Short mmCIF file of C-alpha atoms in Angstrom, two decimals:
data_model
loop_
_atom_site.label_atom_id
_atom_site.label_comp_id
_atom_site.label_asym_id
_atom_site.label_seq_id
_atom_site.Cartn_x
_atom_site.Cartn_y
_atom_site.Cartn_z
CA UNK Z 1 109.30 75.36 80.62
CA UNK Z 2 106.90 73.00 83.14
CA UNK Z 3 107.92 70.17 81.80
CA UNK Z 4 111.50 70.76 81.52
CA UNK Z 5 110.83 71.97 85.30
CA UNK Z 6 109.33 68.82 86.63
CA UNK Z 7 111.79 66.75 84.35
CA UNK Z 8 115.04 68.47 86.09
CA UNK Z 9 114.19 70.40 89.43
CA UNK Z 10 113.26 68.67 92.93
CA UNK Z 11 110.16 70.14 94.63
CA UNK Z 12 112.45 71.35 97.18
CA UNK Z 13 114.40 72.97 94.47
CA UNK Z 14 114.39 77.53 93.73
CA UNK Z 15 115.41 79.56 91.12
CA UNK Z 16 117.29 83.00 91.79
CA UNK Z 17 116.91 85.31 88.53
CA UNK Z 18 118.51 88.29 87.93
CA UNK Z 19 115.98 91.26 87.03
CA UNK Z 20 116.63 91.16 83.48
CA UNK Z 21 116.79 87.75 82.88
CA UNK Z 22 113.13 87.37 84.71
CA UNK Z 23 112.05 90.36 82.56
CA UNK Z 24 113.46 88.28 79.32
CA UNK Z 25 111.33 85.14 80.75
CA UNK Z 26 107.70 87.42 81.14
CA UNK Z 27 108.17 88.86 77.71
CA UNK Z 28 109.17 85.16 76.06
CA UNK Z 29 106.73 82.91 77.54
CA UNK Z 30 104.99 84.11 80.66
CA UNK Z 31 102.56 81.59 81.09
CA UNK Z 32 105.49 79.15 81.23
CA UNK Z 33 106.90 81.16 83.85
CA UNK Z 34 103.78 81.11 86.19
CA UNK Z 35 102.79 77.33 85.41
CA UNK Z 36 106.90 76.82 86.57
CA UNK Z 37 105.86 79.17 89.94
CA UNK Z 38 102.98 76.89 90.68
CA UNK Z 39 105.84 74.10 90.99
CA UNK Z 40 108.85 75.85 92.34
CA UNK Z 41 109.82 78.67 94.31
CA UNK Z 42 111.60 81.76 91.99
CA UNK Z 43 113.35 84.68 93.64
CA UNK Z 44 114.21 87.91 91.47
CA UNK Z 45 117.55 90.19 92.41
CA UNK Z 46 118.07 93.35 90.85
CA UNK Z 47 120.32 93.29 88.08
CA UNK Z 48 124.44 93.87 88.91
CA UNK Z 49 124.36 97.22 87.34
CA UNK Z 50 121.83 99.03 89.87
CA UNK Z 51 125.23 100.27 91.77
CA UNK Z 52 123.43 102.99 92.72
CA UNK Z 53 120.68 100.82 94.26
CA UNK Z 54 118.14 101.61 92.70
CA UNK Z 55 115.21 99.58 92.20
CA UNK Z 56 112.84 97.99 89.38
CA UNK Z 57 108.94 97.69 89.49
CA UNK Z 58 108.29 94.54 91.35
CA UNK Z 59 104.56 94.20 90.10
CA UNK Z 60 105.16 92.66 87.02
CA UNK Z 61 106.94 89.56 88.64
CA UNK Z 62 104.21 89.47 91.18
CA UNK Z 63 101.96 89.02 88.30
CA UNK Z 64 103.49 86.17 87.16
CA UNK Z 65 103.55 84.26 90.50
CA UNK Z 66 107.27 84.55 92.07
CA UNK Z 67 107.58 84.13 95.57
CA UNK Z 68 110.40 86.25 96.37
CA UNK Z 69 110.75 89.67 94.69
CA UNK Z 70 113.85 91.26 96.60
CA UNK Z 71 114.84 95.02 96.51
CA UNK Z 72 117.00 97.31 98.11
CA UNK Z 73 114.99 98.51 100.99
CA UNK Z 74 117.81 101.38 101.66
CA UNK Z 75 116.65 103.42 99.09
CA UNK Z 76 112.81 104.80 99.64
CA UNK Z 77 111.07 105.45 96.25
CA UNK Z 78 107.93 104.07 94.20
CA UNK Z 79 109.28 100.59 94.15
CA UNK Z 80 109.25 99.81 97.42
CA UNK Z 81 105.78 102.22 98.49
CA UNK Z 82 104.47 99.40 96.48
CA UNK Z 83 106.16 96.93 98.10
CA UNK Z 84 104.95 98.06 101.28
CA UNK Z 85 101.11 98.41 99.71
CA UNK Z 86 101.55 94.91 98.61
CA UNK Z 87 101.71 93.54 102.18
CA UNK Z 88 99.36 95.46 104.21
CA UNK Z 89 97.43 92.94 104.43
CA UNK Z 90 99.23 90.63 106.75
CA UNK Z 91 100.66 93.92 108.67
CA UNK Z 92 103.34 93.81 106.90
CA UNK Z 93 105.28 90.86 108.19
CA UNK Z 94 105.35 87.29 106.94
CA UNK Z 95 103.63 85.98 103.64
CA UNK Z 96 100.35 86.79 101.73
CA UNK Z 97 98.89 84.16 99.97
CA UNK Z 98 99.15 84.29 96.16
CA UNK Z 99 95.10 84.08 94.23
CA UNK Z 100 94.34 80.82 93.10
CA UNK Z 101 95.07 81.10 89.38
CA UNK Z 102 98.39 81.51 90.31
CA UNK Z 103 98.66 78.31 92.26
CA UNK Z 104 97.09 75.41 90.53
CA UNK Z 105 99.32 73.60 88.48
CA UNK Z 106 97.17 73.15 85.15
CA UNK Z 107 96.48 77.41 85.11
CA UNK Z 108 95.86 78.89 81.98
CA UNK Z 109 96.45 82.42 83.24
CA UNK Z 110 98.66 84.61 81.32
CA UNK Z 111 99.21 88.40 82.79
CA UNK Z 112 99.30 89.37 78.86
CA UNK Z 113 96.21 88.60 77.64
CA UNK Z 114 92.92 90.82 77.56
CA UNK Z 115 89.98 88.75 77.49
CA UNK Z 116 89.41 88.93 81.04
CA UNK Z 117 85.86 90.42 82.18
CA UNK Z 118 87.00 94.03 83.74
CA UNK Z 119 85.27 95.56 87.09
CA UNK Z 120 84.77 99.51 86.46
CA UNK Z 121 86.36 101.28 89.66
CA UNK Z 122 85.13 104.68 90.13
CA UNK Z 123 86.95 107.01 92.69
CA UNK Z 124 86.18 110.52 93.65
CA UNK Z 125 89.18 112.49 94.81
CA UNK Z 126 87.10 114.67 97.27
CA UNK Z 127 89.74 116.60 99.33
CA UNK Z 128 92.64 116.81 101.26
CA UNK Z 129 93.66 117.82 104.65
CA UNK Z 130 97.14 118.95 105.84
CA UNK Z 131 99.19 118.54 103.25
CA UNK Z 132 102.81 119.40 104.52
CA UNK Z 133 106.05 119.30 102.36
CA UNK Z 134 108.12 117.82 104.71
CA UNK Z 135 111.55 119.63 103.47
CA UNK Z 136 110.09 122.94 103.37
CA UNK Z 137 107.65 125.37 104.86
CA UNK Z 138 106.41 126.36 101.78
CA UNK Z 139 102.68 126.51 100.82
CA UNK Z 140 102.12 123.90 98.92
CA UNK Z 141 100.18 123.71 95.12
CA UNK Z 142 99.14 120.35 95.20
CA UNK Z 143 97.43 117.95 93.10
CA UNK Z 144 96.84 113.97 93.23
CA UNK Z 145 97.85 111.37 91.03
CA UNK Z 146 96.14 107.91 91.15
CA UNK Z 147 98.24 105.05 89.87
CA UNK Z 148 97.02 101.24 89.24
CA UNK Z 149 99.66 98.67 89.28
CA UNK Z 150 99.00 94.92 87.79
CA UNK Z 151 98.58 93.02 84.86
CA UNK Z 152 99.96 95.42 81.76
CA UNK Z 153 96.25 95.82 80.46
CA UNK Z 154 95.51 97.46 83.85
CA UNK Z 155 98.47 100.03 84.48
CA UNK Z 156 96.59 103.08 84.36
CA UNK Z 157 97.15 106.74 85.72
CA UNK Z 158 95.22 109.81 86.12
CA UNK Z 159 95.44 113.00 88.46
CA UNK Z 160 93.23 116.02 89.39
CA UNK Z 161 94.00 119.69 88.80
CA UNK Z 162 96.64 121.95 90.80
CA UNK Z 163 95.31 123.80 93.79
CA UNK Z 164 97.08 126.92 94.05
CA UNK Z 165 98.77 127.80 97.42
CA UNK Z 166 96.24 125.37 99.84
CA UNK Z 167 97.67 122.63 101.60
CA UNK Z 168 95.82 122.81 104.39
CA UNK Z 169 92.25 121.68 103.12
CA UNK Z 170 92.43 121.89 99.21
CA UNK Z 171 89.09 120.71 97.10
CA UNK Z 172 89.35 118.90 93.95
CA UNK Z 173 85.96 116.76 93.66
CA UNK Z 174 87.46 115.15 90.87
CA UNK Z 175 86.22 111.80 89.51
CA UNK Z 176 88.00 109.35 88.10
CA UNK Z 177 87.11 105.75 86.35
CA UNK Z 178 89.60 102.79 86.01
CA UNK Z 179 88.96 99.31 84.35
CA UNK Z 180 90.67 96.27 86.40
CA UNK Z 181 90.81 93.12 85.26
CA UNK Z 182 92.72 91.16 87.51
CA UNK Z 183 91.67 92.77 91.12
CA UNK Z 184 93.50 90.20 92.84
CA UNK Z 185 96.81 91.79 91.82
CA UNK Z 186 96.15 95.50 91.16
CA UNK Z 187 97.64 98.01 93.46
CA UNK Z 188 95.98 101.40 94.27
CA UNK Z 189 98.75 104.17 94.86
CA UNK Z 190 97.77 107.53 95.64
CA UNK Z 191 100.20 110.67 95.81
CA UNK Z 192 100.16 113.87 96.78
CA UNK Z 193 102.44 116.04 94.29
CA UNK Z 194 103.73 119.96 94.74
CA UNK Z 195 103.27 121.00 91.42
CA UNK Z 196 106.49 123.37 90.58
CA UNK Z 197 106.31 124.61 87.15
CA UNK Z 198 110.81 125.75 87.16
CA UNK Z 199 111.06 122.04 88.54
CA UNK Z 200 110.19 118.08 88.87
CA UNK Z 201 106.68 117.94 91.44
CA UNK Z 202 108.26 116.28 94.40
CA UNK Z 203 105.89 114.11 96.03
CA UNK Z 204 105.17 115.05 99.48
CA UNK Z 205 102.75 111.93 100.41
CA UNK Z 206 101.70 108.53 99.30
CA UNK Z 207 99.34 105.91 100.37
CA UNK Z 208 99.27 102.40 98.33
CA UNK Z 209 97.17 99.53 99.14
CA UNK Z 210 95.70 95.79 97.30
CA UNK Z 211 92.59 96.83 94.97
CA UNK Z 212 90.87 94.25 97.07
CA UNK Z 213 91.81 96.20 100.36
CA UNK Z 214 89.85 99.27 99.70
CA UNK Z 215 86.48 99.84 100.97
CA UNK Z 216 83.90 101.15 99.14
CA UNK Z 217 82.40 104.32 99.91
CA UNK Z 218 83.33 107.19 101.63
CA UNK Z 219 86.73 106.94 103.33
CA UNK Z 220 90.35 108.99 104.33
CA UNK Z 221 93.03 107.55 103.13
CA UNK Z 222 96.06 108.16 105.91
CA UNK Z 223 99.04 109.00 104.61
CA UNK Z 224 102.48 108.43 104.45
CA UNK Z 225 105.44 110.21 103.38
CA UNK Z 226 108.19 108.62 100.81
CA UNK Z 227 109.85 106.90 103.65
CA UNK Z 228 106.33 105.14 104.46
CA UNK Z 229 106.46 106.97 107.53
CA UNK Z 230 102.92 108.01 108.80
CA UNK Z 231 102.24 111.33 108.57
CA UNK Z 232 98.86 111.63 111.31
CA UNK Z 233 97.65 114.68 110.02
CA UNK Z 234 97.57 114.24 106.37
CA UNK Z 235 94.76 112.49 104.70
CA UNK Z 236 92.80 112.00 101.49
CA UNK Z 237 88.85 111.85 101.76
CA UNK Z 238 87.62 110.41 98.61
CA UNK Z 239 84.65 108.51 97.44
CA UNK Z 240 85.03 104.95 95.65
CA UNK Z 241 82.62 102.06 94.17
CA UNK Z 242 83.18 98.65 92.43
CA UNK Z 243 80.65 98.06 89.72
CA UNK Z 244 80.51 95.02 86.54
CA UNK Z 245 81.19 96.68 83.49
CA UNK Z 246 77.86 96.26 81.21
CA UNK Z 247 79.70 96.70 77.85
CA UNK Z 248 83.22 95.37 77.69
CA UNK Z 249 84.03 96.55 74.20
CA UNK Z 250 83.79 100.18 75.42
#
């Protein structure tokens, strides 16, 4: 795929792939497709049959260098809370500068493979404080789920136990571990669930942000509802280090 690249497309040249085609291109050859990315500019659509406009996960074609990564910002949901975690950074306006492996022409780096030295992220999930549903007045019961977004190898969840009937100032002091091996494209996303045993947990508050973004030690995390609205009472205070990981076979 580079060569045919620099054999038939101009520098000045861009690519616009549909969703599923790009997915087909990861899954095929996706060092190809980010040696072609270090060459040429790629934009992904979502695929014709999103009617309802949805969206798709955008972090995977982050991963593999494209420049543009479009979604339908009508429709407020996980996709584009990431999307809007991706570019804190720069204020959210403008561009953010991909990491170097994914610029220089003779990379190696393929989003698939594992032999990449992990960092060992520990966060505490301490407490929260004013926790409101924002389509009810209902108490809430909630709990938090922590979500890393990247490379496949370091997709990871976890949550904390249910607090029953406290969303003012709820406790968890719940500690959690994650393994990232490619910090400079993991995405920290925290939410704030209501858990409703009779029906799905609706999530009442969010807050994502770049791995690299997020301070160590003690620190609230503002959040925002699923709009991305700020909600200026609500906050996580949690507890988080970056440490080498001594054994990497564990």
């Amino acid at each position: 795929m580079p060569t045919l690249s620099l054999l038939l497309v101009k520098c000045y040249h861009g690519s616009s792939i549909a969703e599923p085609k790009a997915e087909y291109l990861i899954k095929d050859d996706a060092l190809s497709f980010v040696q072609h990315n270090t060459n040429f500019t790629t934009r992904i659509y979502p695929a014709s049959l999103r009617q309802d406009s949805s969206n798709y996960n955008p972090v995977p074609f982050w991963t593999v260098g494209c420049q543009i990564v479009a979604l339908n910002f009508q429709t407020s949901a996980e996709e584009m809370q990431l999307n809007a975690g991706k570019f804190i950074d720069n204020g959210n306006c403008g561009y953010t500068l991909k990491p170097i492996f994914l610029r220089q022409r003779d990379t190696d780096f393929d989003p698939r493979m594992e032999e990449l030295v992990p960092l060992l992220f520990r966060v505490k999930i301490i407490s929260g404080q004013s926790l409101i549903h924002d389509s009810s007045r209902d108490i809430l019961d909630p709990y938090i789920r922590v979500h890393i977004h990247g490379i496949p190898i370091d997709c990871d969840q976890k949550k904390t136990d249910v607090i029953q009937d406290n969303g003012f100032n709820p406790e968890w002091n719940a500690d959690m571990e994650f393994r990232i091996h490619a910090p400079e494209l993991a995405i920290v996303h925290f939410i704030v669930r209501d858990f409703d045993a009779g029906s799905s947990n609706d999530t009442v508050a969010q807050y994502a942000l770049p791995f690299n973004s997020l301070q160590e030690g003690y620190r609230h995390i503002h959040l925002k509802d699923k709009t991305g609205k700020p909600l200026p009472y609500s906050s996580l205070f949690i507890y988080s280090e970056v440490t080498e990981v001594e054994d990497t076979k564990m």
